Every structure is written in C-alpha cells, then in structure tokens.
Amino acid sequence: MRLVDQYRHVRHQTNVVCQPLQIEDYMAHSAPWASPAKWHLGHTTWFFETFILIPFVQEYHAFDSRFNFLFNSYYNAVGDRLARAHRGSWSRPGVSDIYRYRQVVDEAIIGCLSVSEEQIPQEIRSRVVLGLHHEQQHQELILTDLLHHFSVNPFCPAYTQRRPRPSTPVEALHFEVFQGRIAEIGHVGDDFAFDNELPRHRVLLHPFALANRLTTCGEYLAFIEAGGYHDPKWWLSDGWDVCRANNWEAPLYWRREQGKWHRFGLHGLVEIEPEQAVAHVSYYEADAFARWSGARLATEFEWESVFASATPEGSFVDSQTYEPTTLRAIGEVWQWTASAYLGYPGYRPFEGALGEYNGKFMCNQFVLRGGSCLTPSSHFRTSYRNFFSPETRWQMTGILLAKDVLR
Amino acid sequence: MRLVDQYRHVRHQTNVVCQPLQIEDYMAHSAPWASPAKWHLGHTTWFFETFILIPFVQEYHAFDSRFNFLFNSYYNAVGDRLARAHRGSWSRPGVSDIYRYRQVVDEAIIGCLSVSEEQIPQEIRSRVVLGLHHEQQHQELILTDLLHHFSVNPFCPAYTQRRPRPSTPVEALHFEVFQGRIAEIGHVGDDFAFDNELPRHRVLLHPFALANRLTTCGEYLAFIEAGGYHDPKWWLSDGWDVCRANNWEAPLYWRREQGKWHRFGLHGLVEIEPEQAVAHVSYYEADAFARWSGARLATEFEWESVFASATPEGSFVDSQTYEPTTLRAIGEVWQWTASAYLGYPGYRPFEGALGEYNGKFMCNQFVLRGGSCLTPSSHFRTSYRNFFSPETRWQMTGILLAKDVLR
Amino acid sequence: MRLVDQYRHVRHQTNVVCQPLQIEDYMAHSAPWASPAKWHLGHTTWFFETFILIPFVQEYHAFDSRFNFLFNSYYNAVGDRLARAHRGSWSRPGVSDIYRYRQVVDEAIIGCLSVSEEQIPQEIRSRVVLGLHHEQQHQELILTDLLHHFSVNPFCPAYTQRRPRPSTPVEALHFEVFQGRIAEIGHVGDDFAFDNELPRHRVLLHPFALANRLTTCGEYLAFIEAGGYHDPKWWLSDGWDVCRANNWEAPLYWRREQGKWHRFGLHGLVEIEPEQAVAHVSYYEADAFARWSGARLATEFEWESVFASATPEGSFVDSQTYEPTTLRAIGEVWQWTASAYLGYPGYRPFEGALGEYNGKFMCNQFVLRGGSCLTPSSHFRTSYRNFFSPETRWQMTGILLAKDVLR
Amino acid sequence: MRLVDQYRHVRHQTNVVCQPLQIEDYMAHSAPWASPAKWHLGHTTWFFETFILIPFVQEYHAFDSRFNFLFNSYYNAVGDRLARAHRGSWSRPGVSDIYRYRQVVDEAIIGCLSVSEEQIPQEIRSRVVLGLHHEQQHQELILTDLLHHFSVNPFCPAYTQRRPRPSTPVEALHFEVFQGRIAEIGHVGDDFAFDNELPRHRVLLHPFALANRLTTCGEYLAFIEAGGYHDPKWWLSDGWDVCRANNWEAPLYWRREQGKWHRFGLHGLVEIEPEQAVAHVSYYEADAFARWSGARLATEFEWESVFASATPEGSFVDSQTYEPTTLRAIGEVWQWTASAYLGYPGYRPFEGALGEYNGKFMCNQFVLRGGSCLTPSSHFRTSYRNFFSPETRWQMTGILLAKDVLR
C-alpha cells in the first residue's frame, strides 16, 4: 500500500474507533493514568504536526501554537506540557475544534505524501510510519481508557452491542517442552520496528516449557476461590501491598452480583464465561497465579523464540469483537512476561526528541507480548514489546504460563 | 408573584446562566471542591424530585432511580452518593438527558403548583421555596466553578463579552463610628429564610467603626507591594502555612504578565483596575490585609446591625455585569466577617433530611455577608449568612474593613 | 511567693513530671502533632533564654546558637525552625545535654531574679511569669504526648502505678436553669492572664441550662451502644468524615478486649469505670453525643458566667491521680465549648514575638474550659481559654452538657 | 572457624558497630525506609530466636512473646508486624532490655552449637549461617541508617573520628574490552550463598568494555557543573520526575557551603575530595551520569564475568575507614548495574518463611554488585547480589562505567 493510503487508512481507523462516542464521552477522564479521547485525538495529530509539518513543510503554520502545551505527552525536548492529571480539565478547544485540527493536519500531510513513493524524503517517510504506529497505539488506549471511564459510571454504558459468539470447547492445559539453545531475538528485516525491538541479538535460552494456550477465566476463578487474594505466600512483597491496599479480590472490572461473577467490558456488564481468556490482571496477579499454579511466567525471550514466526490470526481490533475470542497467544490479550523492560544489548534510541519514545521508560516496567483484541493487526509484530508497570490492570492484560525444565 | 411563576422564573434563570456553554463545558471539572455544570443541573432537579415529587406526588415515578446516587450532594439521610471528586468522571447521562430530566421534573412540579395559591399544601410550598433558593445558590456556583475551570485552560476562554463601563472616582476611605448597643439579629418576617438566619435574637454590640466602602484592588495591591505575602506577622498561623504551601502571591486569578497585574474573570484576562473592589481573596488574606491596614474585619453582627435595612442596590447577577461595579457593601463581593459560622442561640435545623442543609457545616467556616455580583438579587437578604472555610478563594469574596473604638 | 521561688517551683515541677521517664522515653515521638519530652524540656528553656536572657542580660551568651533552630516552636519572628514532624529525629544533643542547658539557663534566670522584688524590671517580671505559665502548659503536654506514645506501644507501659480510689456514687444528671443577663467575661485583676482572656467585656446571655456534672463513661457508652458512631445524623459533616475515615468506634484509647471496654491511661490499660468522667473525645464526638442526648455544648460565655467565682477544687495534676476522680467542672477534664476560638472585642496580642503566642491560632479551633487532672492548679483560672482543633483527641478532653431554655 | 566461633564473632561485631552510640542514638528514626539501631539489634536476635530456638530447642521459651510483633520485618508467614514507619515510636523495651534479649538468645544458640561440628543438625547449621549473613547485612544497615539520622541533625554529629589518609593519584580512566562469550554466572561451591545467587547457569555475553576504576567525585562534579541535574535528556522519565520532585542537585549528603561542595559522612561534614569514589547516588543518577559520559552501566553478568575470581581487597568495614579509600570495584561502594533484580533461570527460594528472604522482592529493583566500605568482608562474595529500588540513595552506592563494543 502506498504510504499516503496507509496514512489515510490508519487515521480513518481512529475515527472508526470514536464513532460510537457522544461529545461528552470525549471529555471523560476517570483516572490520572488515563486520558480523554479528545486528548488522544489531539495528541496523535500534534505528533504529525510537530515532528513532520513544522520541521519539514515550510509553508505550514502551526494550527494553534497553544496546542503544543496541551498535546505534548512527555517529550521534554519539545517544551512544557499539561500535567497528565489535568488532561480532562479543559473544555475548549471543543471536540469539533479537534476534528478540524485533525483535518487541517491530514490535508497537509497528505499533500506531502501525494507524490511518487520515491520522492518522499526518507526522514519524512520514517516519521510518518512512526506516527502511524503511534496513532495505532493510541487507538488501543482510546478503547482501554474509555472502558475504564464507563466502568466507574453507575449506568454501566456499553461502547457497542455484543455479537453472538459460538462457544468453543477449551483444550486441556498442557506444557510443551522447548530445548535450550541460542536464539536470535529482535526485529529482522526492513519493515518498521520500534527502537526497543533492536538490535537483533542472540540470547542463550535454557530448556523451558510453555502452556499450549492462555489462562482462562475459569482457571483464574479457581485461584480466587482457593483464597489466592488472601494468602501472601503467592505474592511478591510489593504486589501484596498493592493488593491489600486496594482490596483487590479479582481482576479489574470483575464484580460479584447476585452471587455470580460478572465482568464489565466494552459490551457492558456480562457474566463471566469460564472458557474465555482472563484479562485485566496486573503483573502481580499474573505472577501470583503462576506461582499458585506451580508454574511461572515466560521470559520475553522464551516467548519470542516460540512465536517469532507464528501467523498472527487472533481477534485483534479488526474483528470488532472487542473481547478475547480464542485462547491463542496472539491477538487476544497481552501476556505479562517475567522480563523487566530494558534495552537490548547495543540498544540505541531514535535520534532527537523521538528518542524519548521508548528508552525513557526502561525501569520499573515489565514486558508484555502478544497483542490484544484491541490492537490493530497491522500494528503488531512478534518482536513487539509492550510495557507497563506491574500494578497496571486497565490494559487488556492476561496470562500465558511457563515452567522450568529440570536439567 | 404566584409560586408557580416564581418556579418558572428561577428555573429559567438557570438556563440563562448556562446559555453560553458548549456541551464540553458542562463536563468541566477542574478542582475537587468544584462541580461540573452538568452536575449542578442534575442536582438542583434531583432536589425537587426527591423532596417533593417522590414523597408527595403519588403518580410520579422516579425519572431514573440511579440519579439518586449521582446527584445527592451530602444528604446522608437520602442514601449513598458519588464522591465529589468524581463528579466529573461520567459522561452519560449526557447533557441532553439532563435537560430532559429537568423538563420532566419541571412539568410535574408545575402541575402540582398550577392550582390556586391556597390549595398548595404548606409543606410543598415551603419545600418549593427552599428548592428555589437552593437553585439560586447553585446558579452562583455554576458561574464560580466555570470561572475556575476556564482559569486553568491555557486558552483563557471568556464566558461572555465585557460591557464598557464608566470609570467612577473612588471615594476616600473613612470609618464611620457606631455606638455600642443591643441589636436584634436574624431574619424577621414571614418570608423565606434559611434556618441558620433564625431565631432572631439580641446581641450586645460594643462600639465599632466600619469602612465607608469595600477594599479596592489598588489598596490590596499596596499590600502585595509592601511584601504582605512574605511577612508572617500579618497572618494567622494556619493562613501563613496555606499561603506558603501554595505560593500565594496575590488573589486567586491575578497574574502578572508583561510587568502588569491582570485578573482572569468571566470576561477573560483583563488588566487590574485599581478602583474596582478586590475579589477572590481567602479569609486568611482578608484578615492579613486588615491587620496590615491597622484594622480588622467586622463581625457578622456588626455588619447586620448596620445594613439590616439597607436597600439592596448592588450589581447582583441580574445586571449581567459578572464583576463588581461599585464599592457598596451589597451585591458586589461577599465580605468575609470575623465571625465563625455557628448556630444562633436556640438554633433549630429544618426537620428531616433538609436539616442537613446548613447545620451540618457549623465548624471551621467563617460567615460572609453582602451578596455578590454573581448572586441573584431575589435570593439575597441582609440577614443572609454565606459561609466557607477560610482558605476558600474561588468564590466572589472580598473585604470590608472595620475597627475597634477605644472606650 | 517571691518570683524567684515561683520560678524554682515551676521549673522543678517539670523535673517531677519527667521523673519516671527512661532516657529512651525522652525521644519518643508517636504522632506529628506531639513532641518528645526532650523537645519540651529544651523548648521551655529556650523560651526563657530567648525572651529574657538574650535581650536583657548582657553578659549572657547563648548556650548553643543552634538550639534556636531546634527549639523554636512557631515564633516566625524568631527565625527558622525545625518542622514539628521531625522533632523526634535527632538524638544529639542528648538528654543529659538538655538537662545541662536547663541548669545553665536556670542559674542565669535565678541570678536575675535574686534581688528584691521591686528591683526586677517590669518587662522581665512579666516575661518570667509568662514563661512559667508556658512551662506549665508544656507540663501538661509532656504527659499527654507521653500517653499517646505509650498507647501505641504493644507493651502498654504505665507512667505510674494507680492508687486505689474510693468509688463514689454518681449524682443523677439534671440541668440547672440560668436566666438571660449581661455578664462580664474575661480576666479581672492584676494577676497574670494570657492576652486571649482580655479585655474583660460584657456579653448578652440568653437563658440556658447547664448539667450539674460532667458526662460519665457510662453515659457515653450508651451512645456507643446505640450506634452513635454509625449514624451520620448526630454528626457535623466534617466530623462524620473524620469519624469514618479513621474508623472511630469509641474515644481515643478505648479498646474492647475480651468483650469488655478498657481504656489506656497513664496507669496502663484499665477497665472502663462507668462512673468516671469520659475523656479523650474530640469536639466532633462531644457535639454528636450532646445532640444525641437532646442537649448541646455550652458556650464559653455560659460556662464562665456560671463558674467565674467557683473554687477550683478538682483533681489537677497536683493530686498526682493522673485521671479524673470527680465529676466537677474544674480540674478533671477540659470541656469542649460550642464557641469558636476568636479574639474578644478589642483584643490586642502581646507585643513583639510573644504576640504570636495566642492570636495566631484564632481560626478552626474551639475553646475548652475547666482545666484537667493533668493541669497544674496554679496554672488555672476560670477565665482560662484552652483551644484545640475539633478533631483533637489526645488531650484530656471531655463533656459538660447544656440546653436551650425556650423563651 | 568453628560455627560457634563464627557466631560469637559476628554477633560481637554488631556490638562493635554500636559501640560509639549513645542511648538516644539507638532510638533515632529519620526516614520511613530506615530503622533505629534498637530495632536492628532486636530484629537480628529475633531471627535466631524465631527460626532456630523456637522450632528446634524444646526447652527454650520465648524471651517475650510480644517481640514477634515488634521485630518481624516482613515475614508474612510469621504473623503480624509493626509497620516500618513506626519502628521509631516505642521507647520500651529499652536499649538495655534489648541487649539482655541478645544475651539470652546468644547463650541459647551458643549452647546449641557447643558440640562437635558434626553433631550440629544440618538444618540448624544452615539457619545459623543464614542468620549470621542476615546479621551482617544489618551491620551495614545500622551504619547507613545512622548516617541518615545524623545527616538531618543540625549539629552534624560524627560517628567516629576520621583517620588521616594518604592522597593517592587517580589513574586515568580507560575502558578494557572483553570479548563476547558464554559465561558461568552464580555461586559455585558448598559455602553459603543466598538463594538468589543460584542456580549457577550460563549466560551469553556480547562484547563489552568496562572502566578500569570507579567514578570519582571529581568526575561526578563535572556532570553537576555541566547542568546534568537540569537537563531531562540524560534521565529516565521516572528518574527525572524524582529528581525534580525532590530538587536533587547533587548526591545525597552533598552540601554546598561557603562556595564549596562538602559531603556529610560518618566522620561529619568534610570537603569533597575529587579523587574519592562518588557515593550515595541513586540508580537514576548513575544511569544519567553514564549516559552523559557516553557510556552505560554494566549488566550484573558482565560485572560478575570480570570479577568472579578477583581478590576482595577493598576497604570493607573491617578497615574501619567508613569511607571509600580506593577506586577498586570491590569493597568500596556498591555499583548499580543495568540489570533488574530477577530470579536466575530455575531459581528456587529457600523453603518456608525463609523463602521470603529474597524472592519476594523481585520487581522494581536493580542489582548492585561489589560490596562497600561498610560491608563486612567475610559477608561478601563476587556472586553477591544486592538490590534496591532505583531512587535509593542512602546506601553506599556508586558507579562503575561500561560501554558497548560495536560488532
């Protein structure tokens, strides 16, 4: 696909994601670590304006110079910015102003790209591609932030209607053994990858075993019912503190009503289905569940060594199911790995302000792999490294078990 | 005016106040102690529904039973309620839903009241009247909360255009002496008054002197320039802590830009006019300014003894100036008094849940008198007791100086 | 008594209060609003050094110039000071150093005062007298702070052994009616009084009734057992928030063990005695209890009008009972009044830094009257105004009920 | 050395560490993450009592059953415990009581061990050895906690007198290249090691270069003077937030006085010596300094591969210098590594409550290697993994630079 068509497609998809929103929904801001949809729309647009139009398009004038303050997320190199906790506290510019901003920027970018492919300067090309992947990350965040927002609303609004889905039998859990070896890890090829997927390098793997499928709600429920949330022996020390301080009793969005467990999702409140992949667990819960199960989480290197050449045929957001529908490791729920988020040997951030994209966050976070039912499929790679701090639960995060193999 | 017409008038005025708002503005929530306009609209409507329609109108069915949770402010007797800090975190019901709610409740109430005056049961009459005064309080709050919200917006939006106003010379400050005497304090007559204005009772006043007019921005600026915000000797101990912890350097909304002091108001950012009444000061600042001036604040009894029979001819919100325009003690800025907010001798709260209206707040607050340019004139009485905690600054609060008279 | 003998006596009493302490106890710091005994000993000594020796005794050299930072409590006029929360975080100077500091200052002050009475300059005399009253305040605080410290110790240490006390029958509760009148309020005579007890002035009292004795533990227990701590209708709004946020279920130091209520006091943990005066309640609890009882708290003016010329024959600390032993209004437990702590009409603080003593605190506090079993009797006057913020519970604070008399 | 003699030696060393303390110093508690010396003394003794005497010595009776609550640090399996922030808030039991506790436990343990070596049951032997290593960890903590405590004291007390030390020239900084290879990592042999040093396993190392010596104060000063603390581009995102929120301008304990940089240490306040190893930097500072230097921190695997068989000839606490005296990587300052603290492949915690020792903390921490001048030399191994969260500065933590080698 030509770059200009990719641009049109991805930017359009953001509109598709927002299509069910009322104007009020764009303002919603229910937690300091989330952002209103209005901000996401502005921020992704600001990215193209700041990193492409302003430096490279001479005749372009900033749509509104004050937007830099509003829509900068964390790029210290690009100036002051609104504190994240205040992202919900401004009503002007309004939603229609933001859409107008998007349109102006889109026209300018499309103008740039409406030449033959080889005429697009390499720096612009690579920044547009980065901007589109950035936009796709925010498409997922718009949905997860909105879900959180709806979840605190006593009216339990649904983002969309649930489609009937055939119930499929759950394959019995077993562990497949993989031999120790030296594996090549990291992105390969000329296609786009984030700087944190590079450089490709060798890692020595010890023998391990990996579950044949994701952990289900039913399996996780057994952990709850066995008192897992009330026995410190399964938990990391920090995890236990967080669990007790917040009175965690189940994954985020699970609620016990009339004696039955339900979960709140983008289709509203539905009963727990035991065969569905569990989601909205923190690293602490994933790790405790694994320990209780006599297992552990996989490292990101084990994960990648197994799935590097897997075909990505999961739900992804393209399916518009907005919930996990299979138990495959790709495209259903992000899986917490046992790997802290750090740079690969020889890691180099992108140059300039864009270097703040990934490298700045390499502490106190764990890597997640696999993509989710809210991830655009064209955004995903098997070398993709998502990362969140271990108490994070509002993302579509689940569990894939692993085990040591005694040598 | 017939009660039904009063009802129509006051409820309509709320719509007038909201007329310049965009849908996004209704969601705005910039501080934990403020509320979004959407909430104010729902809450005032809930008040009529909960205290009149549900108990007294048999054929009325609650518009939506979940609204009780959303729109209860602090009435513990009426059930659980949304934490104030979360009043901005729900987008549904939307603004149009709230207006529909208002319409349904209005029709039901108007139905009740559309009989001859004497057929309206006394209990309903008194609750409607209370509800209307309650509504008028929230009309003022909608404006002060919106002002705060706009003030943190880097775009400095204006609620309305400023009208040209003639500059008037400021009368020289002098103090008029009043003799000690026993004064009658509190509401008199059969018209509506809040329970906290009753019972009327006698108070022994010692001789005192009262300023002939409000403190001006110019006079307050002299305090700033004399280093008043940096010398603890003028301040109460708590006030000094608050002042330093928050780096106060001037009243709320004052900003120094390009070497000149400006204030942000409902007309946006304008230059300070030395002859205008100072507003948006806390009790701590009013008290410190008074001490620096060799004066003090008046007690609420001194205030009422002087102004009990004054004609209320200030700006009030009816004038649509949205800023103080004279230096008179009534209808321009609320004046902090030196009186802690406590019950009058023999004070009895209203019966039932409505008794939570005033009496519950009788600690850690100071009384303010006089009404402001954002107060509906028909809401005001010279016995009216407003009250806020001493660090409050986002209300339209100013200063009237007093002095002891040596005996 | 000659001033020098008063000085010797009061300073010696501080040593008596500290006699049962181990060195470790002097360091104890269990709450941000409390101070270690070591600090109290240093601070009271610093007071004499700073306000008498340094300004008036030419040949005196500061014992240690760094002590000004350590031992200044809140006198902004005397320079920077240690944050209260850190008063426990220094081990040097040690306890013996502090006692040496006391000795050096004592010798210098005694030197000043060892002349004939009329040779003592008036300014020095009045500052010494103030310093001694200040010292006596801290004698009470040493005990209340130590009690708090011991209360959080799982070993429940006792300050002293309890002496056997005869059980006395409790007089039935009744209310004595007092007519409305103009009363003279405030200190009269040439003896020492704090600035906040002045000027003496007239107050118009409305008819009221006052309980014949203090509220007992038994009466308070009835409030607990009637669910008083779980029904918001008895509580001020702020009080209810504090009560629930801290899970209050009884007065501070009350504990239910083996099915029986106990209280922790300076004699360790003892069973509740229903006939003893209740203590360690906040204003919020006193006010809620009064409302539940169909009564209210007295104003400080009502209190003083009744007790102005009462003989102070309560326990006081001189009795070394360290607990209330009668139900009289004087010398057993401080009684919360319904009066906010404000200046009397015409109030003037002391001159200079000493003016920060009382006037700085005139907001968000309520007046307490009556003295306690931890107060030195020579420190007490019936015009004495103690004051604390309404959530305070670690002081020896109790309840005396009053009522309105319908006119 | 016989086990009983090792026991006597290590326990005696704790007394040596505490020898300069006054009784008040034992109570000192200046930060929530630190503990008073009294607590360290009790806790290390409790460890032997709880894990050896109570389970294995039938005739032993707990010294005081309440000590379990006071002295449990984080072992959830051993019951409730005192919150860390309150470790300073109890004065009884006193210091002499704690020393008596130590004596009683010592006698009982020595009784157990006073048999021929082969008669000591294996489980007791391994727990005693663990207990002694635990005790040695706390010997270092007593000193670092005391240093923090003294540092907030305006009197700047010194733990001990500084000994004159010859100034040695600083070797020029250069980087030695190490080839990529598969290295064996982890403890080898039958001597004691913590569970986190096991199992020994192979790691694939890529080529890297390592500095020939520690970073000096002079080099770090250049970073400060180049504005390193004010340019976000050198910092991790979390690190920048912590740096700005706490107004970091230099390592902890550095102070600029009279135009010169000083550092506060166990000898009091001394001028910065440019040739001394820098200490008291957080991971964030170490990482930012490395980035500014065009270098990075070593991984713990790189570190161990280089130093595994090095002779530990640094200062260590045995030298009683209490400050770094050379720039060698061992025994001077702990060095932050770029490795998150996680379990080695196949990691198994110790059995039972002792399993909470290390494994519970495997998130949000970084590994430190090398030992410090406050570490007992007999406690150190080159496979030793220390770990702290990245903002930690009160430990003796410094910097050893590394670099990538381009392949």
PDB file of C-alpha atoms in Angstrom, chain D residues 78-153:
ATOM      1  CA  VAL D  78       5.416 -15.413  60.837  1.00  0.00           C
ATOM      2  CA  GLY D  79       2.470 -13.218  61.711  1.00  0.00           C
ATOM      3  CA  ASP D  80       1.537  -9.568  62.019  1.00  0.00           C
ATOM      4  CA  ARG D  81       4.209  -6.992  62.428  1.00  0.00           C
ATOM      5  CA  LEU D  82       4.847  -3.376  63.280  1.00  0.00           C
ATOM      6  CA  ALA D  83       4.592  -1.018  60.320  1.00  0.00           C
ATOM      7  CA  ARG D  84       8.088   0.087  59.332  1.00  0.00           C
ATOM      8  CA  ALA D  85       7.240   3.746  59.757  1.00  0.00           C
ATOM      9  CA  HIS D  86       6.508   3.108  63.435  1.00  0.00           C
ATOM     10  CA  ARG D  87       9.773   1.409  64.231  1.00  0.00           C
ATOM     11  CA  GLY D  88      10.904   4.545  65.994  1.00  0.00           C
ATOM     12  CA  SER D  89       7.775   5.094  68.028  1.00  0.00           C
ATOM     13  CA  TRP D  90       8.371   2.871  71.022  1.00  0.00           C
ATOM     14  CA  SER D  91      10.751   3.550  73.871  1.00  0.00           C
ATOM     15  CA  ARG D  92      10.127   0.348  75.845  1.00  0.00           C
ATOM     16  CA  PRO D  93      11.622  -2.208  75.825  1.00  0.00           C
ATOM     17  CA  GLY D  94      14.680  -0.041  76.359  1.00  0.00           C
ATOM     18  CA  VAL D  95      18.153  -0.445  74.989  1.00  0.00           C
ATOM     19  CA  SER D  96      19.320  -2.438  77.989  1.00  0.00           C
ATOM     20  CA  ASP D  97      16.320  -4.769  77.588  1.00  0.00           C
ATOM     21  CA  ILE D  98      17.331  -5.404  74.002  1.00  0.00           C
ATOM     22  CA  TYR D  99      20.882  -6.158  74.976  1.00  0.00           C
ATOM     23  CA  ARG D 100      19.553  -8.564  77.601  1.00  0.00           C
ATOM     24  CA  TYR D 101      17.455 -10.197  74.868  1.00  0.00           C
ATOM     25  CA  ARG D 102      20.550 -10.548  72.737  1.00  0.00           C
ATOM     26  CA  GLN D 103      22.411 -12.122  75.619  1.00  0.00           C
ATOM     27  CA  VAL D 104      19.695 -14.652  76.395  1.00  0.00           C
ATOM     28  CA  VAL D 105      19.394 -15.694  72.774  1.00  0.00           C
ATOM     29  CA  ASP D 106      23.159 -15.799  72.345  1.00  0.00           C
ATOM     30  CA  GLU D 107      23.507 -18.113  75.307  1.00  0.00           C
ATOM     31  CA  ALA D 108      20.857 -20.432  73.979  1.00  0.00           C
ATOM     32  CA  ILE D 109      22.322 -20.524  70.469  1.00  0.00           C
ATOM     33  CA  ILE D 110      25.850 -20.956  71.763  1.00  0.00           C
ATOM     34  CA  GLY D 111      24.511 -23.816  73.880  1.00  0.00           C
ATOM     35  CA  CYS D 112      23.158 -25.453  70.733  1.00  0.00           C
ATOM     36  CA  LEU D 113      26.392 -25.025  68.852  1.00  0.00           C
ATOM     37  CA  SER D 114      28.760 -26.034  71.625  1.00  0.00           C
ATOM     38  CA  VAL D 115      29.007 -29.588  70.418  1.00  0.00           C
ATOM     39  CA  SER D 116      31.306 -31.109  67.861  1.00  0.00           C
ATOM     40  CA  GLU D 117      30.685 -29.692  64.403  1.00  0.00           C
ATOM     41  CA  GLU D 118      29.236 -32.918  63.013  1.00  0.00           C
ATOM     42  CA  GLN D 119      26.693 -33.098  65.831  1.00  0.00           C
ATOM     43  CA  ILE D 120      25.051 -29.844  64.773  1.00  0.00           C
ATOM     44  CA  PRO D 121      21.986 -30.820  62.754  1.00  0.00           C
ATOM     45  CA  GLN D 122      22.216 -29.658  59.156  1.00  0.00           C
ATOM     46  CA  GLU D 123      19.046 -27.586  59.341  1.00  0.00           C
ATOM     47  CA  ILE D 124      20.287 -25.698  62.390  1.00  0.00           C
ATOM     48  CA  ARG D 125      23.690 -25.186  60.834  1.00  0.00           C
ATOM     49  CA  SER D 126      22.260 -23.742  57.668  1.00  0.00           C
ATOM     50  CA  ARG D 127      19.893 -21.476  59.567  1.00  0.00           C
ATOM     51  CA  VAL D 128      22.648 -20.207  61.832  1.00  0.00           C
ATOM     52  CA  VAL D 129      24.791 -19.439  58.811  1.00  0.00           C
ATOM     53  CA  LEU D 130      21.891 -17.647  57.163  1.00  0.00           C
ATOM     54  CA  GLY D 131      21.247 -15.775  60.408  1.00  0.00           C
ATOM     55  CA  LEU D 132      24.844 -14.613  60.535  1.00  0.00           C
ATOM     56  CA  HIS D 133      24.752 -13.321  56.991  1.00  0.00           C
ATOM     57  CA  HIS D 134      21.481 -11.644  57.840  1.00  0.00           C
ATOM     58  CA  GLU D 135      23.157 -10.075  60.873  1.00  0.00           C
ATOM     59  CA  GLN D 136      25.985  -8.783  58.715  1.00  0.00           C
ATOM     60  CA  GLN D 137      23.518  -7.192  56.323  1.00  0.00           C
ATOM     61  CA  HIS D 138      22.057  -5.355  59.271  1.00  0.00           C
ATOM     62  CA  GLN D 139      25.502  -4.257  60.461  1.00  0.00           C
ATOM     63  CA  GLU D 140      25.742  -2.328  57.209  1.00  0.00           C
ATOM     64  CA  LEU D 141      22.208  -1.021  57.598  1.00  0.00           C
ATOM     65  CA  ILE D 142      22.844   0.177  61.158  1.00  0.00           C
ATOM     66  CA  LEU D 143      25.581   2.383  59.766  1.00  0.00           C
ATOM     67  CA  THR D 144      23.670   3.662  56.738  1.00  0.00           C
ATOM     68  CA  ASP D 145      20.557   4.349  58.801  1.00  0.00           C
ATOM     69  CA  LEU D 146      22.573   6.102  61.470  1.00  0.00           C
ATOM     70  CA  LEU D 147      24.321   8.195  58.835  1.00  0.00           C
ATOM     71  CA  HIS D 148      20.953   9.348  57.533  1.00  0.00           C
ATOM     72  CA  HIS D 149      19.831  10.131  61.021  1.00  0.00           C
ATOM     73  CA  PHE D 150      22.924  12.168  61.805  1.00  0.00           C
ATOM     74  CA  SER D 151      22.625  13.924  58.463  1.00  0.00           C
ATOM     75  CA  VAL D 152      19.318  15.568  59.399  1.00  0.00           C
ATOM     76  CA  ASN D 153      20.668  16.717  62.733  1.00  0.00           C
TER      77      ASN D 153
END
